[in-house]
CSV table of C-alpha atoms and ligand atoms in Angstrom, one decimal:
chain,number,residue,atom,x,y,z
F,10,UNK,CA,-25.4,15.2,-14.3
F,11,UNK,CA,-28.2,12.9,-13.5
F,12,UNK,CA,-27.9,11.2,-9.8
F,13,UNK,CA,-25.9,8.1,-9.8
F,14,UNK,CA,-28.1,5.3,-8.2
F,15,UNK,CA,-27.0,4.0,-4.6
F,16,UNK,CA,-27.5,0.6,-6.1
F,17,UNK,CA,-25.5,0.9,-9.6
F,18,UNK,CA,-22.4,-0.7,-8.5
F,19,UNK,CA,-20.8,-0.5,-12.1
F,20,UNK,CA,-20.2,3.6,-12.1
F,21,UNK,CA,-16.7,3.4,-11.3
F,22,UNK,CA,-15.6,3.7,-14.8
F,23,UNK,CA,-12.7,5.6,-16.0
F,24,UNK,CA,-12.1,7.1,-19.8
F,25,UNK,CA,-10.1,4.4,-20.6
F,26,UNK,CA,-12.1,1.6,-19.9
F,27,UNK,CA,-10.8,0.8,-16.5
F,28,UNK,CA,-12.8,-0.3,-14.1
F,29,UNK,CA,-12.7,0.6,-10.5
F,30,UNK,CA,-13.1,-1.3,-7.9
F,31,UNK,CA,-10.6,-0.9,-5.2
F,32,UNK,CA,-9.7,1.6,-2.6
F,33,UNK,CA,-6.3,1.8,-0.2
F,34,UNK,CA,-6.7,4.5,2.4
F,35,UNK,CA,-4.6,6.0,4.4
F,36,UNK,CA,-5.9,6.6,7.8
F,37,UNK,CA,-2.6,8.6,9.3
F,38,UNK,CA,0.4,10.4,8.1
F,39,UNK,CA,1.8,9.2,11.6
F,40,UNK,CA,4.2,6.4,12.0
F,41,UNK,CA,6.4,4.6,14.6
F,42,UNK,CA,8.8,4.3,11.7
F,43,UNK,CA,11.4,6.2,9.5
F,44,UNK,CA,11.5,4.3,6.5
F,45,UNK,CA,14.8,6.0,4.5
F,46,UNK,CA,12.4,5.4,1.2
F,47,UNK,CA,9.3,6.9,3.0
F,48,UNK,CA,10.1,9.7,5.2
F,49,UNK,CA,12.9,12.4,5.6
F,50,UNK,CA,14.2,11.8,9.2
F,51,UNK,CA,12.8,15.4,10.4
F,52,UNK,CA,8.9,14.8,9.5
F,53,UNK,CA,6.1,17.2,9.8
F,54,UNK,CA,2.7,15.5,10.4
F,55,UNK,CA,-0.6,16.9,9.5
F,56,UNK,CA,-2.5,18.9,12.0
F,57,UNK,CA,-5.6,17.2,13.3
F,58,UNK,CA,-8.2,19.3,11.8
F,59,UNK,CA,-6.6,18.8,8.3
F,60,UNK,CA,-7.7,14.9,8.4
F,61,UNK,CA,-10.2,13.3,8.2
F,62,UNK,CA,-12.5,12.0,11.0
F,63,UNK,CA,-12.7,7.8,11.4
F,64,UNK,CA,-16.3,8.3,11.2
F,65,UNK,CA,-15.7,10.5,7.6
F,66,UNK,CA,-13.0,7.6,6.7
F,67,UNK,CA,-16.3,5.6,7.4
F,68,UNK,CA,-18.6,7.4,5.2
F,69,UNK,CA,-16.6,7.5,2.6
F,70,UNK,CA,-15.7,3.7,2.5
F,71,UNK,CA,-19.5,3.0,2.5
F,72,UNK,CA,-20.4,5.9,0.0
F,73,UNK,CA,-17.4,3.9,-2.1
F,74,UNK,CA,-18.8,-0.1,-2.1
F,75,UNK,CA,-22.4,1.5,-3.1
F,76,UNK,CA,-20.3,3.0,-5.8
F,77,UNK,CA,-18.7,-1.0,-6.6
F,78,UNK,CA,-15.5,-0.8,-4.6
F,79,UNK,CA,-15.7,-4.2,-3.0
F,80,UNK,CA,-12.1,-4.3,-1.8
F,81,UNK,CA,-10.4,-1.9,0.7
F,82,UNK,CA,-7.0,-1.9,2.0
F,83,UNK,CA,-6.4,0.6,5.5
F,84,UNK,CA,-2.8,1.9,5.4
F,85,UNK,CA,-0.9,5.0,6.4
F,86,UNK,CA,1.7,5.6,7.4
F,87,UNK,CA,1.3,3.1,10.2
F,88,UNK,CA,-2.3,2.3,10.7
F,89,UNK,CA,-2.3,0.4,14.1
F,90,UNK,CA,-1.2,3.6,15.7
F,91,UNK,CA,-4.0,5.1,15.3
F,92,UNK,CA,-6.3,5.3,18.0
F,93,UNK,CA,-9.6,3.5,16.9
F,94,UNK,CA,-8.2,2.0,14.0
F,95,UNK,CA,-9.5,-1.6,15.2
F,96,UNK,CA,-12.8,-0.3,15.6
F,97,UNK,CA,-13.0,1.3,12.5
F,98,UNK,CA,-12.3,-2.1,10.6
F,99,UNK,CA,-14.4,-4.0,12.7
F,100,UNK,CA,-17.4,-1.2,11.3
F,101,UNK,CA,-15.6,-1.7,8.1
F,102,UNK,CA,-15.6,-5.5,8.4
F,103,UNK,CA,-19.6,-5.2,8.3
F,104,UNK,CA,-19.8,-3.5,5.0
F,105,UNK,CA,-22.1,-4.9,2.9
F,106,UNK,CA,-20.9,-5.2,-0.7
F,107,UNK,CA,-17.3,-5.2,0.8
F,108,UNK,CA,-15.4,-8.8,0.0
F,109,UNK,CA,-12.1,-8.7,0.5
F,110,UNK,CA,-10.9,-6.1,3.3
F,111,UNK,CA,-6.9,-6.2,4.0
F,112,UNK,CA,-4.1,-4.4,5.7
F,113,UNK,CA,-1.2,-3.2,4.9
F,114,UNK,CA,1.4,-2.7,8.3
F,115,UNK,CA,5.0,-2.2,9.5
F,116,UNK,CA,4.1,-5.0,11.8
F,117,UNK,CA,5.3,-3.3,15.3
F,118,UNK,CA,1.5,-3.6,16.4
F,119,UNK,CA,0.8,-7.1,15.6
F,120,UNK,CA,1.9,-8.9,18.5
F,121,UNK,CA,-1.3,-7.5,19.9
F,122,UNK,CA,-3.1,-6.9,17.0
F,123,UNK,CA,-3.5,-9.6,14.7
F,124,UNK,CA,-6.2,-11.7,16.9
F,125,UNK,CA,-8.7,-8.6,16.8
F,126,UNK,CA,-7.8,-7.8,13.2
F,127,UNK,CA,-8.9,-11.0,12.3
F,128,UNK,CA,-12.2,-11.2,14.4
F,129,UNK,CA,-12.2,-8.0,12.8
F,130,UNK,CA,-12.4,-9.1,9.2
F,131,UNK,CA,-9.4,-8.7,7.9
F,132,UNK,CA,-8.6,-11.3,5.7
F,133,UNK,CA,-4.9,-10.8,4.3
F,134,UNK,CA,-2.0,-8.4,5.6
F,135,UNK,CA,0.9,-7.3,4.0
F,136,UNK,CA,3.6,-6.5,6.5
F,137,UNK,CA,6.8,-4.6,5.1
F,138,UNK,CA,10.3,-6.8,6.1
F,139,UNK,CA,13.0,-5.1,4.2
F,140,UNK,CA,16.2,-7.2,6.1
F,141,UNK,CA,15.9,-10.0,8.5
F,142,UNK,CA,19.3,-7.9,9.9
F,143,UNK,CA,18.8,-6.1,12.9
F,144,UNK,CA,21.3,-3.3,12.8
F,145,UNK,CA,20.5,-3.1,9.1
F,146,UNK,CA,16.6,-3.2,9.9
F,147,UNK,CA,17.5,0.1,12.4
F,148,UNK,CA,19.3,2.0,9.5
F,149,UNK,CA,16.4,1.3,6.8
F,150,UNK,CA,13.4,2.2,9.7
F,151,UNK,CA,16.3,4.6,11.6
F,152,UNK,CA,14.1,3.0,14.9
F,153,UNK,CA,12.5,0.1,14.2
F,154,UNK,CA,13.2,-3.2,16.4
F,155,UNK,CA,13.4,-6.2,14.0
F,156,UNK,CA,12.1,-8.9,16.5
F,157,UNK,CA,9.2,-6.7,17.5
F,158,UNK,CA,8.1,-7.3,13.6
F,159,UNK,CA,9.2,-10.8,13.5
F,160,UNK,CA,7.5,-11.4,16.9
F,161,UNK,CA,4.1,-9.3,15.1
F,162,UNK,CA,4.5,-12.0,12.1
F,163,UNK,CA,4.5,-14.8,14.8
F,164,UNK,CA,1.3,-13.6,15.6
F,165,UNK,CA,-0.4,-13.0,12.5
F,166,UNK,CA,0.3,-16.8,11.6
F,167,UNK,CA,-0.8,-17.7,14.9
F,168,UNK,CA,-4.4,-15.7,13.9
F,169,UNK,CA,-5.3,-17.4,11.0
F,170,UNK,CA,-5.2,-15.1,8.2
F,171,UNK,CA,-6.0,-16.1,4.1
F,172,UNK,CA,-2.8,-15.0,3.1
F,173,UNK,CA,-0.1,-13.4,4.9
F,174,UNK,CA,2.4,-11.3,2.7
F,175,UNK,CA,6.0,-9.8,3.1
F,176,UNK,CA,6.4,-6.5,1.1
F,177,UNK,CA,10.4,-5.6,1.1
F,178,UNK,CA,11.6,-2.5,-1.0
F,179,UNK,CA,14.7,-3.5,-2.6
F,180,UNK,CA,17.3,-0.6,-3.1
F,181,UNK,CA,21.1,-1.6,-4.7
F,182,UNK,CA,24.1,-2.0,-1.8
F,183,UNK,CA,21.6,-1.3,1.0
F,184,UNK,CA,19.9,-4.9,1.3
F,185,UNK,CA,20.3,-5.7,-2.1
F,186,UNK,CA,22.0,-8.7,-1.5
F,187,UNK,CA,19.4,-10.2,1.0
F,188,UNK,CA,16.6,-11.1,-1.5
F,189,UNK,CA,17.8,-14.8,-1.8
F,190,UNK,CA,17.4,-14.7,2.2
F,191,UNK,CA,13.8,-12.8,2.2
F,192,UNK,CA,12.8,-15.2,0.1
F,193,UNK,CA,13.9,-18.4,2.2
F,194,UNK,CA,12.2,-16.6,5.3
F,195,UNK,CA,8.6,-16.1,3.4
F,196,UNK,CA,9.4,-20.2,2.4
F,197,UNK,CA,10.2,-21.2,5.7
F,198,UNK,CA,7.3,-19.1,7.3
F,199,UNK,CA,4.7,-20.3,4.5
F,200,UNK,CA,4.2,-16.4,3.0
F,201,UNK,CA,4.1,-15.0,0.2
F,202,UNK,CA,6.8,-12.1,-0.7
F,203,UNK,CA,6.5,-8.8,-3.1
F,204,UNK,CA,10.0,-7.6,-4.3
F,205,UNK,CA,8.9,-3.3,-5.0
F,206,UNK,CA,11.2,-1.0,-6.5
F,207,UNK,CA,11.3,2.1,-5.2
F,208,UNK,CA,9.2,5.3,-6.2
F,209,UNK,CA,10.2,8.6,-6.0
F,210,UNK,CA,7.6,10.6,-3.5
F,211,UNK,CA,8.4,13.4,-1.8
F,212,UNK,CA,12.0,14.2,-0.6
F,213,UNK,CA,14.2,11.8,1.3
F,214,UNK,CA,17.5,13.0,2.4
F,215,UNK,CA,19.2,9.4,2.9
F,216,UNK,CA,19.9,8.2,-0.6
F,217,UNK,CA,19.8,8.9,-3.9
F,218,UNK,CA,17.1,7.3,-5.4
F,219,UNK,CA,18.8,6.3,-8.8
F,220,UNK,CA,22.1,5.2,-7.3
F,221,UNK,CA,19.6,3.2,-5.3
F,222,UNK,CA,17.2,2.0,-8.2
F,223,UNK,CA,17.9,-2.2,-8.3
F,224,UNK,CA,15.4,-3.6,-10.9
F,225,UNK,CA,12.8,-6.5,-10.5
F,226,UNK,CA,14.8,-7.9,-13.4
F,227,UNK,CA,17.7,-8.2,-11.5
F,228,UNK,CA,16.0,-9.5,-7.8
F,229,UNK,CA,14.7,-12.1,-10.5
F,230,UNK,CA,17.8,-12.8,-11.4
F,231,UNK,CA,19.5,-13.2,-8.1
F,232,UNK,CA,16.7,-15.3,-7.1
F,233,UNK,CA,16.7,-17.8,-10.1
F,234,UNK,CA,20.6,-18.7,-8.8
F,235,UNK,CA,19.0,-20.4,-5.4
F,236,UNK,CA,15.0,-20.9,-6.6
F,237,UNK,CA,13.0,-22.4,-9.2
F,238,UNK,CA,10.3,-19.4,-10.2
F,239,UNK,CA,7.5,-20.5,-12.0
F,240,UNK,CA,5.3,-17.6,-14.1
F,241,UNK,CA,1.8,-17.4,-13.1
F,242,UNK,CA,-0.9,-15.2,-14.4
F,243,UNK,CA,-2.6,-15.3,-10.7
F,244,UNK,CA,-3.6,-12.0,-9.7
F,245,UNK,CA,-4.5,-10.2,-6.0
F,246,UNK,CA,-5.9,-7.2,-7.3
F,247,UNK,CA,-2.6,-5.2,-6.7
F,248,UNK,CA,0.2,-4.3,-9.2
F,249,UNK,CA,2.4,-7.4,-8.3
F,250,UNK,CA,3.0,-9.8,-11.5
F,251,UNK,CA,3.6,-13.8,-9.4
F,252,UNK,CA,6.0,-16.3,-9.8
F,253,UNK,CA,5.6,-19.6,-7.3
F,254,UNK,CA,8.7,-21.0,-5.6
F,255,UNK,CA,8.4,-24.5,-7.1
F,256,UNK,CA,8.2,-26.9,-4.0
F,257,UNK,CA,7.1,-24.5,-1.8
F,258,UNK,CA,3.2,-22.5,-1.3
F,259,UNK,CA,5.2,-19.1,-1.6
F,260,UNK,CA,4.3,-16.6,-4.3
F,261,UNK,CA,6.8,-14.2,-5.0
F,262,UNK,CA,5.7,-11.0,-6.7
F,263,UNK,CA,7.4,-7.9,-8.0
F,264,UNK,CA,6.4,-4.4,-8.3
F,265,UNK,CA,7.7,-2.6,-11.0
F,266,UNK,CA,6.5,0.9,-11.5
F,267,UNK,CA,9.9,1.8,-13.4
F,268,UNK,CA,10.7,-1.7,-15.6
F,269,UNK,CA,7.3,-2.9,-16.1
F,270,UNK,CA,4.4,-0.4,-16.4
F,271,UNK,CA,1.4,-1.7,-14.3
F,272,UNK,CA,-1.5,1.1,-15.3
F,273,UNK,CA,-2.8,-0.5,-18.5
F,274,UNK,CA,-4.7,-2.9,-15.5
F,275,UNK,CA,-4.9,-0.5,-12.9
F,276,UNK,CA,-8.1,-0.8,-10.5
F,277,UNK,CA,-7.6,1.1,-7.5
F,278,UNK,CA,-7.7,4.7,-6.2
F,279,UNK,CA,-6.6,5.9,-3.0
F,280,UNK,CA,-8.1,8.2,-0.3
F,281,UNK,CA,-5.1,10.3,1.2
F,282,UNK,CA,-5.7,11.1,4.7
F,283,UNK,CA,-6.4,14.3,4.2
F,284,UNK,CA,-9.5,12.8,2.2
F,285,UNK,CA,-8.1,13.8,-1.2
F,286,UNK,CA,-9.4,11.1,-3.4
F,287,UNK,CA,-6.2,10.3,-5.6
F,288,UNK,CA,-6.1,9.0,-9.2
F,289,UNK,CA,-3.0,7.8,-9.6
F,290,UNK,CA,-0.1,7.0,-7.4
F,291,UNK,CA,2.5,9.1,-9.9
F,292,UNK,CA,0.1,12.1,-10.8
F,293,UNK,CA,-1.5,14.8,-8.7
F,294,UNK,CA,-5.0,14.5,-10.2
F,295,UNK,CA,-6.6,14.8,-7.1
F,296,UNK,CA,-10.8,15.5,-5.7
F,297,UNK,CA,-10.9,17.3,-2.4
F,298,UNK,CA,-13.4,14.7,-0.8
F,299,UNK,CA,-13.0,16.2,2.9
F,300,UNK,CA,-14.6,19.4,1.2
F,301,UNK,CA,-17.3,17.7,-0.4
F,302,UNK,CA,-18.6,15.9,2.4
F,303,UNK,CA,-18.0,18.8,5.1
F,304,UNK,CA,-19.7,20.8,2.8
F,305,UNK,CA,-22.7,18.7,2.7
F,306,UNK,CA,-23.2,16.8,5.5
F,307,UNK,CA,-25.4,13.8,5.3
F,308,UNK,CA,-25.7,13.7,1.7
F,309,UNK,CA,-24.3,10.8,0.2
F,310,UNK,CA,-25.6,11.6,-3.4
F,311,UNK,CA,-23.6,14.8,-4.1
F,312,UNK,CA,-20.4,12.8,-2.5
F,313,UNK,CA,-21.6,10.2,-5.4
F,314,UNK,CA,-21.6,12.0,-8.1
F,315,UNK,CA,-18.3,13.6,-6.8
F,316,UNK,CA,-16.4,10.4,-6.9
F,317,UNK,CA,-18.5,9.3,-10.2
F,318,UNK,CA,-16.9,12.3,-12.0
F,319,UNK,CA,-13.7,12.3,-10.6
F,320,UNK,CA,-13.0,8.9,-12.3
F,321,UNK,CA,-13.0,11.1,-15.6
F,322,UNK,CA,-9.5,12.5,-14.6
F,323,UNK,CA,-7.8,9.4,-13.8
F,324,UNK,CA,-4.9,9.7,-15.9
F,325,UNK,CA,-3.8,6.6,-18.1
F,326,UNK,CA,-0.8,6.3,-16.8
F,327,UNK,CA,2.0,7.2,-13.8
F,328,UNK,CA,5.2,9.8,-14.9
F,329,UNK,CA,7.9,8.5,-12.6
F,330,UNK,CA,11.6,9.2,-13.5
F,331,UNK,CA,14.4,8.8,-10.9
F,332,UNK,CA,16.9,11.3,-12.5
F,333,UNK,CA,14.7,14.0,-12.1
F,334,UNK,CA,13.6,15.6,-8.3
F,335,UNK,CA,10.3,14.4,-7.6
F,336,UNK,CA,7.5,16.0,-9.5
F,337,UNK,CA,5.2,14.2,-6.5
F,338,UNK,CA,6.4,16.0,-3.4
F,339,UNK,CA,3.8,13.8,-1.0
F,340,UNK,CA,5.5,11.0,0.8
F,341,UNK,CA,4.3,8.1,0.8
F,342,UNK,CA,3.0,7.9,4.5
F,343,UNK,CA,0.5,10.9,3.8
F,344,UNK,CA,-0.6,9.0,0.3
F,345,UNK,CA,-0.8,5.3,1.4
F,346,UNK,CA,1.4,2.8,-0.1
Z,27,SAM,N1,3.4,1.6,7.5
Z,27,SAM,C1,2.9,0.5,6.7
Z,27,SAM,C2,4.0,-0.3,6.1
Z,27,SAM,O1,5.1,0.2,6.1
Z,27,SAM,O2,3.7,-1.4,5.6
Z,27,SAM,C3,1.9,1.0,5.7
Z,27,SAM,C4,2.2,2.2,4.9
Z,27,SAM,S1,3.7,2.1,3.8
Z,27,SAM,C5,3.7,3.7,3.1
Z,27,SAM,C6,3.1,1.0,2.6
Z,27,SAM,C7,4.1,0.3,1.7
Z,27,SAM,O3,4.7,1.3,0.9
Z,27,SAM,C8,5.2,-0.4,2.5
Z,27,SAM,O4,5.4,-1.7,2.0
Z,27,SAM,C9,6.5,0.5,2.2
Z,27,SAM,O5,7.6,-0.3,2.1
Z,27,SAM,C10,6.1,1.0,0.8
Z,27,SAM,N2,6.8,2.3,0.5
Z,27,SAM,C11,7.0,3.4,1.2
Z,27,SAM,N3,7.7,4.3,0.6
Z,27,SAM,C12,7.9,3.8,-0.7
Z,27,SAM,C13,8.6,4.3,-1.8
Z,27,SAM,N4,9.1,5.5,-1.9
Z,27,SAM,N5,8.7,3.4,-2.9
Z,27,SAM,C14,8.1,2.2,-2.9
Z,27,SAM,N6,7.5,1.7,-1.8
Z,27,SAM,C15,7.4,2.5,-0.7
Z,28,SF4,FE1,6.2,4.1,8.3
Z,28,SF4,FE2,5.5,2.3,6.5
Z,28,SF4,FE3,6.5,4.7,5.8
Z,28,SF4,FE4,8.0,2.9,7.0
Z,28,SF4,S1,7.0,2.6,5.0
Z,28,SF4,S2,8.0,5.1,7.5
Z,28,SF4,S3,6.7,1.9,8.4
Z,28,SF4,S4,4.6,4.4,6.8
């Protein structure tokens, strides 16, 4: 293959015409949180050695906007409990080529956090709220302290971010019945709000996902009784498809990997924290990065043409089914929602 050129910011190109241009990484498996949806209650986390360095995580997000990428989202697991993880976006703040850097965070950190993530660069956060209930919000994190979150979201308003976003995973006779109140709170608090439905990585032990499954269609529906939604074709670069909240600034979004397929417009890749460059959130289809750049320290062309021709297995689309045992045994945490 000839050498990709550091300045051809067009090579992310997949088979079917997709182009790429956004990364989510996870920097750690490790979280303060249990989510029931996430994690099994008894987790094992990766051994140090097995992930990657920040200053590889750095490398890589460079080696990536020279490639095109010019938006990155840090995630995890919980990002903010990793040690150096503000530093990290402050160097990734810096990137040249790099417009829109964001976050995506369980919100436990952000009473400190959200005044040095913004000097930092970030621009938008999406913090998960699944309940504004706090015994509730203990069962669905099995530790979590709901006003620790709501005190972190406080503090992200306070700092002056773009766009501030509530992410809330929606499972049937668990908080199904709150999505009226999720909504009022993003209203009330001038945020936007994405409804998900849940995916089936790795094994959880609390629920069963299809007895769980409660469709966008139907959080739409329970919504439409107490709000006016308004389509819009606004995007963010995510899979979310937006309504507004007519009288209000909120955007509501869902994401639908089950009802509504989002791949036909998918843009994004993700960098697993063991630096496995991932094609697809519902497929294994996988690059070993970490190996790639160990291998060859220093060189950023062969790690080029690495992630140049990995973009030929993207597959077209995810393979989820909820009646089956998952076929994608990594949780979420180690992937990076
Ligand atoms: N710890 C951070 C947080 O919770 O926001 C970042 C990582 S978390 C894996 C990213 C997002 O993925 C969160 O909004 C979380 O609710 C969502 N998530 C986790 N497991 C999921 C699953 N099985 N299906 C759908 N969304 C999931
Ligand atoms: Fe942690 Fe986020 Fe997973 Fe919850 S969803 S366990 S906060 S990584």
């Amino acid at each position: 293959m000839s050498q990709p050129a550091a300045s051809d910011n067009s090579m992310l190109i997949d088979r079917f015409g997709r182009r790429v241009d956004y990364l989510r990484i996870s920097i750690t498996d490790r979280c303060d949180f249990r989510c029931i949806y996430c994690m099994a209650e008894d987790m094992t986390f990766l051994p140090r050695a097995q992930i990657l360095t920040l200053e590889e995580i750095f490398t890589l997000a460079r080696v990536f906007t020279e490639l095109g990428v010019n938006k990155i989202r840090v995630t995890g697991g919980e990002p903010l409990v990793r040690k150096g993880a503000l530093g990290l976006l402050r160097r990734l703040g810096r990137l040249p080529g790099l417009r829109n850097l964001v976050l995506t965070t369980n919100g436990s950190q952000l009473e400190n956090a959200a005044g040095a993530l913004r000097d930092a660069g970030v621009r938008r956060l999406n913090i998960s709220l699944d309940t504004l209930q706090a015994d509730k919000f203990r069962q669905l994190t099995r530790v979590g302290d709901l006003q620790q979150v709501l005190r972190g979201i406080d503090a992200a308003r306070q700092a002056g971010f773009e766009r501030l976003k509530i992410n809330a995973v929606i499972l049937k006779n668990r908080n199904h019945r709150e999505v009226g109140d999720l909504l009022q709170f993003a209203i009330d608090q001038g945020l936007d709000i994405s409804f998900i439905e849940e995916m089936p990585l790795g094994l959880v032990n609390a629920h069963d996902r299809a007895e769980a499954y409660y469709s966008s269609d139907a959080i739409k529906q329970d919504l439409e009784r107490r709000f006016a939604l308004l389509a819009t074709p606004e995007q963010t670069g995510g899979p979310s498809r937006y309504h507004r909240v007519v009288g209000s600034d909120t955007r509501v979004g869902f994401i639908s990997p089950h009802s509504h397929n989002f791949c036909a417009t998918c843009n994004r890749v993700r960098l697993t924290v063991e630096g496995r460059l991932l094609l697809c959130l519902g497929n294994e289809h996988s690059v070993d990065l970490k190996r790639v750049l160990r291998a060859n320290p220093g060189d950023d062309q062969v790690l080029k043409q690495a992630i140049v021709a990995a973009m030929q297995i993207k597959p077209e689309r995810h393979e989820f089914n909820l009646r089956e045992q998952p076929v994608i045994l990594r949780h979420m945490n180690v992937t990076g929602g």
